[in-house]
Tab-separated table of C-alpha atoms in Angstrom:
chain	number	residue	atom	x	y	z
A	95	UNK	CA	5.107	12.641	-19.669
A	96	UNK	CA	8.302	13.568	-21.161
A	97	UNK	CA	10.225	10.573	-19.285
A	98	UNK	CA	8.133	8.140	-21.581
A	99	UNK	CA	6.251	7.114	-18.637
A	100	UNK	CA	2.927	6.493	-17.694
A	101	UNK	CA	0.907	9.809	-16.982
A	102	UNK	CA	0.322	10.098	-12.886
A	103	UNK	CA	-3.317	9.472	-11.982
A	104	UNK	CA	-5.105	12.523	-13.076
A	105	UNK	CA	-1.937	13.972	-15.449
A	106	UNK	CA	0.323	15.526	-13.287
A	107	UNK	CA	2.070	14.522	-9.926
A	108	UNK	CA	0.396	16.811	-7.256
A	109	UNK	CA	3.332	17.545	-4.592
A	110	UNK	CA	1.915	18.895	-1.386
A	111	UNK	CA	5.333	19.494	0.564
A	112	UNK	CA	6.085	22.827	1.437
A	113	UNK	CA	9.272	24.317	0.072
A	114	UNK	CA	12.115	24.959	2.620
A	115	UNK	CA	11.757	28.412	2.671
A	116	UNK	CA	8.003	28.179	3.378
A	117	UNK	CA	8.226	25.799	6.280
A	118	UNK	CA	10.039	28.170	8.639
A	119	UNK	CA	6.780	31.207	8.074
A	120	UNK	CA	4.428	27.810	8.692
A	121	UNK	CA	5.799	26.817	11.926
A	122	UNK	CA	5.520	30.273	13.396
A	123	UNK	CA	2.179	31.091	12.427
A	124	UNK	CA	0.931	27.042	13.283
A	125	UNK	CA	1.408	28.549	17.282
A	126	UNK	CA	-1.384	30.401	17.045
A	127	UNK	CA	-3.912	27.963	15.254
A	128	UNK	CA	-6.356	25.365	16.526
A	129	UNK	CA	-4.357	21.267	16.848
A	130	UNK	CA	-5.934	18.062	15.579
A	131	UNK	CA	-3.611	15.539	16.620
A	132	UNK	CA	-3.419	13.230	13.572
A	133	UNK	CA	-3.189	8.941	14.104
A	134	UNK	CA	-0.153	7.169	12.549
A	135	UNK	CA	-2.287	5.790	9.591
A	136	UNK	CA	-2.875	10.206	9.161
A	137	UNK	CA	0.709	10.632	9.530
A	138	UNK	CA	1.223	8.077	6.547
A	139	UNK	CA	-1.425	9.395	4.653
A	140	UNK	CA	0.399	13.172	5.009
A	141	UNK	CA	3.384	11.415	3.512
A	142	UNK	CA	1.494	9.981	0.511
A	143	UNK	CA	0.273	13.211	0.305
A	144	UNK	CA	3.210	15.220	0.384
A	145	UNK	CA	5.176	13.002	-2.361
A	146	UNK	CA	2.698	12.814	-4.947
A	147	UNK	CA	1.979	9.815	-4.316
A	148	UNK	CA	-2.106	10.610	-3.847
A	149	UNK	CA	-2.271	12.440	-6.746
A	150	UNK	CA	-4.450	14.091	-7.976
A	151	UNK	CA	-5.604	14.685	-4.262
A	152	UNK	CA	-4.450	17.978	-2.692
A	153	UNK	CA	-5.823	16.609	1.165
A	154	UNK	CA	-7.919	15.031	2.817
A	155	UNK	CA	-11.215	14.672	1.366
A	156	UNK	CA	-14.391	16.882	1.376
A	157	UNK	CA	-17.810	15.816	1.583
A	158	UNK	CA	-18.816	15.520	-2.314
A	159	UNK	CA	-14.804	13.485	-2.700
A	160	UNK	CA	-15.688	11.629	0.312
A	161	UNK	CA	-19.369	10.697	-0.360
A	162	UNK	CA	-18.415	9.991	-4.031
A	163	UNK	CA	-15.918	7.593	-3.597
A	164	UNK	CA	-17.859	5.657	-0.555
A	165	UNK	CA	-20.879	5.410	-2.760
A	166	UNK	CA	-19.010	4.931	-6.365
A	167	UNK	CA	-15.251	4.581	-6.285
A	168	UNK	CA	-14.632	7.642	-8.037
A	169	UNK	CA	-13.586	11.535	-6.926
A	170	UNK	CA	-16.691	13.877	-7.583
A	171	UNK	CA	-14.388	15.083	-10.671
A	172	UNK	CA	-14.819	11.652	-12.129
A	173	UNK	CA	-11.606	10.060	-11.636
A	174	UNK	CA	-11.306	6.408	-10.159
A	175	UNK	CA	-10.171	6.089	-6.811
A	176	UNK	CA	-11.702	3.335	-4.432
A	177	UNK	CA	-10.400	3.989	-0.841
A	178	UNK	CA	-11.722	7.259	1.208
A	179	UNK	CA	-8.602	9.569	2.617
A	180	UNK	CA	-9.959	11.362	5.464
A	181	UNK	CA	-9.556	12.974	8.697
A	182	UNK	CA	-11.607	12.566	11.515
A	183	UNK	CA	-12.356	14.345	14.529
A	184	UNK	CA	-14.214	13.933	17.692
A	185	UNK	CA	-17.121	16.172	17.905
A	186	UNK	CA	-15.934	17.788	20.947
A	187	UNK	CA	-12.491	19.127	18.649
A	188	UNK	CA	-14.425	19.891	15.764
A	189	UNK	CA	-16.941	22.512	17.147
A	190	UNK	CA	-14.214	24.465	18.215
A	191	UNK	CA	-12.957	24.436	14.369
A	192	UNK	CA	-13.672	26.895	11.989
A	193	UNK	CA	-14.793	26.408	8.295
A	194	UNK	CA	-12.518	28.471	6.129
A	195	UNK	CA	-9.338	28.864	8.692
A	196	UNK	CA	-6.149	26.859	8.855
A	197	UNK	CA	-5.753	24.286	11.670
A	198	UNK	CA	-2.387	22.725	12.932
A	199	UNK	CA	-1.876	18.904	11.890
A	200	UNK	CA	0.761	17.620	15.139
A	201	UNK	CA	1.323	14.005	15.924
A	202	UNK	CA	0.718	12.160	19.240
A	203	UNK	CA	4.119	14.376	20.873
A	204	UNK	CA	2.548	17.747	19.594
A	205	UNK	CA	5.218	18.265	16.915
A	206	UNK	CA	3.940	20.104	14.333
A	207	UNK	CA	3.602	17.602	10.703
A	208	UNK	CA	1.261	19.871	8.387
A	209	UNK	CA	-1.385	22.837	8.454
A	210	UNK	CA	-4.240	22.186	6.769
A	211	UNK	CA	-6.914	24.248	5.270
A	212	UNK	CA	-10.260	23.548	6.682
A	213	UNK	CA	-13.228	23.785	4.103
A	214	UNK	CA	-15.228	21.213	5.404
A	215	UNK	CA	-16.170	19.667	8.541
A	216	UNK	CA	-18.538	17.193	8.252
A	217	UNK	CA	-20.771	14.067	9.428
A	218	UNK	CA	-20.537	10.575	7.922
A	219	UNK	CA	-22.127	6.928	8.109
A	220	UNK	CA	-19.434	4.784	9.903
A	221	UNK	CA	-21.473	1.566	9.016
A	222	UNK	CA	-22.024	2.721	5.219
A	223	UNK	CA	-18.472	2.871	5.058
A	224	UNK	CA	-17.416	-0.139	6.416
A	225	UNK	CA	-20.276	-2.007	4.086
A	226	UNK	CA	-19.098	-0.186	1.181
A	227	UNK	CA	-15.428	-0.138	1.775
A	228	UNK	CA	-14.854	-3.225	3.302
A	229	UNK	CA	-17.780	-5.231	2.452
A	230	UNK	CA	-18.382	-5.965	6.095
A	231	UNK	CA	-19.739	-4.478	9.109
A	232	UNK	CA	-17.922	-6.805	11.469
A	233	UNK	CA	-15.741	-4.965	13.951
A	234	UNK	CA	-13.513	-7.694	14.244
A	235	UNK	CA	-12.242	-6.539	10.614
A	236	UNK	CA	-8.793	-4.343	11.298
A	237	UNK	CA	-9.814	-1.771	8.542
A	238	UNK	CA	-13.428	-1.482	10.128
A	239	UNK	CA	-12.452	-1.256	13.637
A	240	UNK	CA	-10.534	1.998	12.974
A	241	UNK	CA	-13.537	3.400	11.456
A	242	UNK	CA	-15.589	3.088	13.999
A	243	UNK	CA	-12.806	3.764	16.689
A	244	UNK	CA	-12.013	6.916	15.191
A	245	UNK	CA	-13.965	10.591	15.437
A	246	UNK	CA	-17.393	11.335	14.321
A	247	UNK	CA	-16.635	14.340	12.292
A	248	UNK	CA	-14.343	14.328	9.118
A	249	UNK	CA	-12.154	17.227	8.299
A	250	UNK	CA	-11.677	18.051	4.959
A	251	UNK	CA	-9.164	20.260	2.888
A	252	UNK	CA	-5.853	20.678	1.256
A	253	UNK	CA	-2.393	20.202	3.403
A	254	UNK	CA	0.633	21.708	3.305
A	255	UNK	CA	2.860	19.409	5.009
A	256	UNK	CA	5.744	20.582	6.991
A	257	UNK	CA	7.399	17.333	8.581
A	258	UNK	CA	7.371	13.885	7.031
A	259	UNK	CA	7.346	11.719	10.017
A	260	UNK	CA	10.448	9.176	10.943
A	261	UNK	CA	12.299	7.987	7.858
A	262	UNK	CA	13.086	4.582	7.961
A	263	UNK	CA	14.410	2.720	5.165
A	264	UNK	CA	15.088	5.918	3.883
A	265	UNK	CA	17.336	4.539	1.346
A	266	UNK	CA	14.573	2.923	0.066
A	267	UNK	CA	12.199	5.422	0.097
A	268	UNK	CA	11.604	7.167	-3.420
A	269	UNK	CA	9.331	9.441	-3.812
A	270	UNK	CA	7.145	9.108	-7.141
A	271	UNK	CA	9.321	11.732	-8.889
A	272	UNK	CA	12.067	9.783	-8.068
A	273	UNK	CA	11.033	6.518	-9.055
A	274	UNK	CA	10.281	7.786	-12.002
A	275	UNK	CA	13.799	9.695	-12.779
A	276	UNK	CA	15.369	5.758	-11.777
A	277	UNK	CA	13.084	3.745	-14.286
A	278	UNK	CA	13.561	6.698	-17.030
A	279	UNK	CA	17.523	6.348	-16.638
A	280	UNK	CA	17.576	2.447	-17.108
A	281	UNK	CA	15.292	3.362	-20.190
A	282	UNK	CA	12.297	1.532	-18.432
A	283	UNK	CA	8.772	2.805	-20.351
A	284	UNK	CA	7.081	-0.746	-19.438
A	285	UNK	CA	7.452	-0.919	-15.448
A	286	UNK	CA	5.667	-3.818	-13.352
A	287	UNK	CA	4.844	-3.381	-9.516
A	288	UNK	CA	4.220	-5.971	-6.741
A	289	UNK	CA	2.747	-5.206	-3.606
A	290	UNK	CA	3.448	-7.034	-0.548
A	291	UNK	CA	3.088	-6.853	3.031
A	292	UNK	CA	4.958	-9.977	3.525
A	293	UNK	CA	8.255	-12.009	2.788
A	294	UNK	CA	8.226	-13.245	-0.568
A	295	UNK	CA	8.578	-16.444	-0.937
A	296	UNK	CA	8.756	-19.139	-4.100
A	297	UNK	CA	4.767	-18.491	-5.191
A	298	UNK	CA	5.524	-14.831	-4.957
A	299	UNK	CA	8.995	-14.671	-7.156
A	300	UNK	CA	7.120	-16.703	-9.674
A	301	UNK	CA	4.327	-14.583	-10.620
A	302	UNK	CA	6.870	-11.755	-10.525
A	303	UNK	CA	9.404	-12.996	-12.819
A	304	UNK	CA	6.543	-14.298	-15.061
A	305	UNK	CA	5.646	-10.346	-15.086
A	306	UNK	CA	8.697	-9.417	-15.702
A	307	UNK	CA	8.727	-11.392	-18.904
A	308	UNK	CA	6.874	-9.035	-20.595
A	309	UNK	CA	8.146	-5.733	-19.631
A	310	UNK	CA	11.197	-3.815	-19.122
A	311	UNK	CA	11.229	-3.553	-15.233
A	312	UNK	CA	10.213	-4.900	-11.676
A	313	UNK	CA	9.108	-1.881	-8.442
A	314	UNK	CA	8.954	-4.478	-5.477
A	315	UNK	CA	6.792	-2.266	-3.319
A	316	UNK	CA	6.839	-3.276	0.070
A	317	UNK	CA	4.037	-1.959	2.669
A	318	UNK	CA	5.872	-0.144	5.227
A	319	UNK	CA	3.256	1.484	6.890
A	320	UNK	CA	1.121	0.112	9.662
A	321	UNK	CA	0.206	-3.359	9.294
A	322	UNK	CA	-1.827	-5.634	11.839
A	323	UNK	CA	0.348	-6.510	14.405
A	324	UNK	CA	0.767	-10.127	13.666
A	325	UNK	CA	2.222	-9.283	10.446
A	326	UNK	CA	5.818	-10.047	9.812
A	327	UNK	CA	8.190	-6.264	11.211
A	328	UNK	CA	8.599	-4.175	8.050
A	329	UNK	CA	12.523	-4.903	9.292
A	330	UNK	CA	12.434	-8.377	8.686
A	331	UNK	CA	10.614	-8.111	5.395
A	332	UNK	CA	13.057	-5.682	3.727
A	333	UNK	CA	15.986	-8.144	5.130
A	334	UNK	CA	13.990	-11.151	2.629
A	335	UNK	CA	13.494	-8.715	-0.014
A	336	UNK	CA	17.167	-7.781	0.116
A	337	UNK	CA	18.653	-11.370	-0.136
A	338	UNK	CA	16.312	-12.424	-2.880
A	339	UNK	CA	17.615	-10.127	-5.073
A	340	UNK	CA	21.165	-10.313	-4.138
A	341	UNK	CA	20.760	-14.091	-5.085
A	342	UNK	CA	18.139	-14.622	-7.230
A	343	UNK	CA	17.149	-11.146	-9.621
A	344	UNK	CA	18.727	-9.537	-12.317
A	345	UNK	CA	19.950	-6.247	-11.016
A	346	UNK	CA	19.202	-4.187	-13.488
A	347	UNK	CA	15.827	-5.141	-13.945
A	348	UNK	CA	14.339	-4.588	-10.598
A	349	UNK	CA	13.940	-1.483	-8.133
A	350	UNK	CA	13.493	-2.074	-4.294
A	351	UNK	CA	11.610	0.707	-3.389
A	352	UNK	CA	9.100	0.478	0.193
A	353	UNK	CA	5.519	2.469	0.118
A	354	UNK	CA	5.201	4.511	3.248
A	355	UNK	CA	0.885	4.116	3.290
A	356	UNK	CA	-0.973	2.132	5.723
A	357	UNK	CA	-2.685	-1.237	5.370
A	358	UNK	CA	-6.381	-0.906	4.951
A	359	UNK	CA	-7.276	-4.549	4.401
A	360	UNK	CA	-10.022	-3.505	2.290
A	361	UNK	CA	-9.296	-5.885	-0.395
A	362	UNK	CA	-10.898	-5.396	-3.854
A	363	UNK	CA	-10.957	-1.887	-3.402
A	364	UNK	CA	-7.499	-1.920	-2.298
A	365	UNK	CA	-6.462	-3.773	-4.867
A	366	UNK	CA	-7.607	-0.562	-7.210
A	367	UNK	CA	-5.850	1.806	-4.559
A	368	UNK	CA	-2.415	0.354	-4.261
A	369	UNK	CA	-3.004	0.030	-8.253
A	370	UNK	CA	-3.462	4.054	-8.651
A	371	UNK	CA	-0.667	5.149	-6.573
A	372	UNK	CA	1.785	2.670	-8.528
A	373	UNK	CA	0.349	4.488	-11.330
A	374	UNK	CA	2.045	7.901	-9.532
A	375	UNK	CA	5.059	6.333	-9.289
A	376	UNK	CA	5.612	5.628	-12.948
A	377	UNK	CA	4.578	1.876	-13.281
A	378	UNK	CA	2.365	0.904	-16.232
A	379	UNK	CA	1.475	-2.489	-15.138
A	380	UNK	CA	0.379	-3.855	-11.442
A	381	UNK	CA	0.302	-7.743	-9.968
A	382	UNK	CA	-2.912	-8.419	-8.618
A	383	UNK	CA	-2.799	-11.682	-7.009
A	384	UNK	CA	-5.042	-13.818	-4.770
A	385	UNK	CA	-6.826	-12.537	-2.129
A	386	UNK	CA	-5.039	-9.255	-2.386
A	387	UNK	CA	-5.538	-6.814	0.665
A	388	UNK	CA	-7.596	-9.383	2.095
A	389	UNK	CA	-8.036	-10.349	5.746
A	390	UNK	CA	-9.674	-13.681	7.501
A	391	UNK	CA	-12.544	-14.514	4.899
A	392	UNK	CA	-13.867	-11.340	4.001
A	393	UNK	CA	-13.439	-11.615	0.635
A	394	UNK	CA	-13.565	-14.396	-2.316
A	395	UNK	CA	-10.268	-15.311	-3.589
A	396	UNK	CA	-10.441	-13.224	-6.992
A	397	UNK	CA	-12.917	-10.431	-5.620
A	398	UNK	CA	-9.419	-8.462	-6.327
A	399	UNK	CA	-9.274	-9.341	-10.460
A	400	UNK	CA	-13.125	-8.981	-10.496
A	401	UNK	CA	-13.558	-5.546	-9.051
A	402	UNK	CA	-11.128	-4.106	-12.352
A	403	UNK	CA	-14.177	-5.064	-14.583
A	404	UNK	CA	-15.959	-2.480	-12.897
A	405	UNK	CA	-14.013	0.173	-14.335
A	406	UNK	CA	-12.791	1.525	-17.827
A	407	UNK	CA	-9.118	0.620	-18.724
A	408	UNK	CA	-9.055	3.935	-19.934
A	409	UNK	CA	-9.930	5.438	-16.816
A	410	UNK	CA	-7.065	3.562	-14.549
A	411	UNK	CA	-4.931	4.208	-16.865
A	412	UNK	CA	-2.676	1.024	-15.145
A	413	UNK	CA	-2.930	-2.494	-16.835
A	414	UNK	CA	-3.532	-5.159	-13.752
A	415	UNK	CA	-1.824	-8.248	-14.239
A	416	UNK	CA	-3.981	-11.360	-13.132
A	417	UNK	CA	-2.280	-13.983	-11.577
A	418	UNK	CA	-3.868	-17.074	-10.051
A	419	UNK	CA	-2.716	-19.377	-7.074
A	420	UNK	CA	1.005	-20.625	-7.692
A	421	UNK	CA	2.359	-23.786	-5.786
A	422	UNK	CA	5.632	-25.639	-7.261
A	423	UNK	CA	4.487	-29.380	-8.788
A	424	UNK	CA	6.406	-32.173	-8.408
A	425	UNK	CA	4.912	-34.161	-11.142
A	426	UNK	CA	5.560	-31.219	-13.264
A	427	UNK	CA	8.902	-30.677	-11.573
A	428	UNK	CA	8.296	-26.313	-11.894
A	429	UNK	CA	6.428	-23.575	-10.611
A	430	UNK	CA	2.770	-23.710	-11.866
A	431	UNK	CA	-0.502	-22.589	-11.339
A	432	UNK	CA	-3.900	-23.712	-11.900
A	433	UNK	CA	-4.069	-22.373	-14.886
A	434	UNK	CA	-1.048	-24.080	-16.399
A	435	UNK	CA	-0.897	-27.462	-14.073
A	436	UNK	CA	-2.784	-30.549	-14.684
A	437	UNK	CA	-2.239	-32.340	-11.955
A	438	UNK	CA	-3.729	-33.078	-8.823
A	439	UNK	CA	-3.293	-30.816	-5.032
A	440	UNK	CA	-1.799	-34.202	-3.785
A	441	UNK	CA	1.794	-32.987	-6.245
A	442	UNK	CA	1.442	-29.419	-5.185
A	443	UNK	CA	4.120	-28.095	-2.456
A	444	UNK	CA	1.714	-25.548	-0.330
A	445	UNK	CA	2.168	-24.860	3.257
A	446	UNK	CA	0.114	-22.746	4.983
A	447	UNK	CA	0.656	-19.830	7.380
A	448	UNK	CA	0.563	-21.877	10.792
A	449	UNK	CA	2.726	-24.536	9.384
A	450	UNK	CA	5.848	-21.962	8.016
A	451	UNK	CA	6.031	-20.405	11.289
A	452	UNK	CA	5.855	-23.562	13.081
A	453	UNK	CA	8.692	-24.637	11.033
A	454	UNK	CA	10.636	-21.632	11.494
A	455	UNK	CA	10.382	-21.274	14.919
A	456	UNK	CA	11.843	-24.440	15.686
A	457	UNK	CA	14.687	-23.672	13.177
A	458	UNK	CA	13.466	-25.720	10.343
A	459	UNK	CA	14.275	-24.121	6.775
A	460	UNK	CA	10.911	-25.090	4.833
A	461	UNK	CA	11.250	-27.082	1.645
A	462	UNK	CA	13.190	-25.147	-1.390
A	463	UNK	CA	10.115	-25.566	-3.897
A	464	UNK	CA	8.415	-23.107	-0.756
A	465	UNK	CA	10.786	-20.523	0.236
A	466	UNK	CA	14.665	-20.035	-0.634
A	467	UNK	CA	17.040	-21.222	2.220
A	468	UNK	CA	18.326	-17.071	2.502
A	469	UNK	CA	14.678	-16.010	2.735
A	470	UNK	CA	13.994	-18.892	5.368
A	471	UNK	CA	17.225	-18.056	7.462
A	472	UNK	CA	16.362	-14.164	7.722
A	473	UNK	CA	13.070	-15.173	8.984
A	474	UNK	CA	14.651	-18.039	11.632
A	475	UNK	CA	16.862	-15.809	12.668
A	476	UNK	CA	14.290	-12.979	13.177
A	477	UNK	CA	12.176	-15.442	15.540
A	478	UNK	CA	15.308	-15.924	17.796
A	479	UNK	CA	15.817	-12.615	18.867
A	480	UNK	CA	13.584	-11.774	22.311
A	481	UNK	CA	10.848	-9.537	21.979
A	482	UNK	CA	11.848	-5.777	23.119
C-alpha cells in the first residue's frame, strides 16, 4: 500500500458502492426485477460491503465460499475468513428467482438498498452452521436463533449497492479508505484496534493504553450495528467513548471511529472476523481480550486467543494482541492482570454486570479503580431517562 499501511485482506480494498451516476440507471431498471426484502443484520452487511470493509468479498456468498468457510474458515480461494455472509430466502421467494438474473435488495419499507446478481441459490445445514459457527446448537444462543429463524435457501452473488441505510453517527463513520487516509496523515504505519460493544470502563482503557505502548495509534471501534437488546444503546456507548477521551487519551494518538456490522456472538470465530475487517481499515494490530464475542457460557474464556493458532500469521496478515483479565489491585495499588499480579482475588476491584447496573440505577457512581466518574455519570444519567 502506498500509505505505508497494512495491505486490506486479500490486497486491495474491494468497494461495492455504485457510483452516482450509476445509481440513477439502477433504480429504474430495479422496478422491473424480482424483491428480496433484506433483515437489518443484511442491511449492515450491504454497508460492510459497500465500504470495503468485507474485502475481498464482492457479495454475499456462493455455495463453494459458503460451504468453505462453514467447514474450514477460509474462502474457497484460500483466504481466512471465519464468519459466513449470506442471504437467505424462504423457499417460497426463491423458486420464483432466477439463476443468472439480477434481483432487487429493498428493506422492510420496500426502498430500494442494492441489486444483486444472482448466481446461486442454494440449500444449507442450519444445525451444521450453528455447530460450526457458534459451537452450539442451542436456540437460546442470539447468533443461532437467527439462523434458524431465517429462510431455507441462501442467495448468493455480487451487490451493487445503491442506498446505505440510516447514517447515524455519521461523523464517526469512516469508511476503510478513510480511516486509512486519517492514520496515513498523522504518519500512523503501526495502528491498534479495540472492539467493543460496550462502555469502556477501567479494565478496558488499560489493556488499550498498554497497546498503545507499542505502536503509533489507537481505532476504538465501537459495534454499532445490532446488538442483543439488553446491550447498552449504541447512543449511550458513543457518549462514554466520547468523555474518555476528552479526559483521559492523548488526542493525537487515538481515532473514534464506530463499525456499522452486526453482532454475531460467535466468539472465537468472531474474534478472527472483527480481526480481518480491522485489517481493511488499515490497522496492523487487533485487542483480543477475554471472552471476546462471547455470549452466556458458550465459550471458554480464551477460546478467542486460541482459535489464532489455528491459522498462519502470514495468512491474517493482522498481529492479535493477547490480553488477559484486568482488575485494579489494591495491594499493588495499579491496574494489573493475572499475568503481572501476585496477589490474591480478595485485593482485586471486580464488579460484575448485575452489580454496575444495580449501582447505577440507583445513582451510585461505582468505585474509580472500576469505571471513571464521566463514564459512570453518562451511564446514570442514561438510566433516568423513561423508556420511549
Amino acid at each position: 500500500m502506498t500509505d505505508g499501511l497494512i495491505a486490506p485482506h486479500g490486497g486491495e480494498l474491494i468497494v461495492n458502492m455504485a457510483g452516482e451516476a450509476e445509481r440513477s440507471e439502477w433504480q429504474a431498471r430495479a422496478k422491473s426485477m424480482p424483491q428480496v426484502v433484506v433483515s437489518s443484520r443484511q442491511l449492515a452487511d450491504l454497508e460492510m460491503l459497500a465500504v470495503g470493509a468485507y474485502s475481498p468479498l464482492t457479495g454475499f456468498m456462493t455455495r463453494s465460499d459458503y460451504v468453505s468457510v462453514v467447514g474450514d474458515m477460509h474462502l474457497s480461494n484460500g483466504l481466512p475468513w471465519s464468519v459466513p455472509i449470506t442471504l437467505s430466502a424462504t423457499s417460497e421467494r426463491a423458486s420464483n428467482l432466477r439463476e443468472g438474473s439480477q434481483v432487487a435488495l429493498v428493506d422492510a419499507e420496500g426502498a430500494l438498498q442494492a441489486v444483486m446478481l444472482l448466481l446461486e441459490k442454494y440449500r444449507y445445514d442450519k444445525q451444521l452452521e450453528a455447530s460450526k459457527v457458534y459451537r452450539t446448537l442451542d436456540d437460546a444462543h442470539p447468533g443461532v436463533k437467527v439462523v434458524y429463524e431465517q429462510g431455507d435457501v441462501l442467495l448468493g452473488g455480487p451487490v451493487h449497492v445503491i442506498t446505505l441505510q440510516k447514517q447515524s453517527f455519521a461523523q464517526y463513520r469512516y469508511t476503510p479508505a478513510q480511516s486509512r487516509k486519517l492514520f496515513a496523515e498523522r504518519g500512523w504505519k503501526r495502528v491498534v484496534a479495540f472492539q467493543t460493544r460496550n462502555p469502556v470502563h477501567r479494565a478496558h482503557e488499560y489493556i488499550q493504553k498498554c497497546a498503545l505502548e507499542t505502536v503509533d495509534g489507537l481505532y476504538l471501534h465501537p459495534l454499532v450495528g445490532d446488538t442483543k437488546g439488553d446491550d447498552i444503546p449504541a447512543d449511550v456507548r458513543m457518549r462514554c467513548y466520547e468523555v474518555l477521551l476528552e479526559h483521559y487519551y492523548p488526542a493525537n494518538r487515538v481515532v473514534l471511529g464506530v463499525l456499522p456490522a452486526a453482532m454475531r456472538y460467535a466468539g472465537p470465530r468472531e474474534a478472527i472476523f472483527h480481526a480481518l475487517v480491522r485489517k481493511n481499515y488499515g490497522c496492523s494490530h487487533f485487542i483480543v481480550g477475554r471472552d471476546h464475542a462471547g455470549v452466556g457460557n458458550y465459550y471458554g474464556t480464551y477460546d478467542a486467543h486460541a482459535i489464532f493458532a489455528e491459522f498462519d500469521p502470514l495468512e491474517l496478515g493482522i498481529t492479535p494482541m493477547f490480553f488477559d483479565h484486568t482488575f485494579y489491585c489494591r495491594a499493588c495499588d495499579a491496574m494489573a492482570s493475572s499475568k503481572t499480579c501476585p496477589h490474591g482475588s480478595e485485593q482485586h476491584v471486580t464488579l460484575s454486570g448485575t452489580k454496575v447496573r444495580h449501582m447505577l440505577q440507583a445513582g451510585e457512581i461505582p468505585p474509580r479503580e472500576f469505571s471513571r466518574p464521566e463514564v459512570a455519570q453518562v451511564l446514570i444519567e442514561a438510566m433516568r431517562q423513561p423508556v420511549s
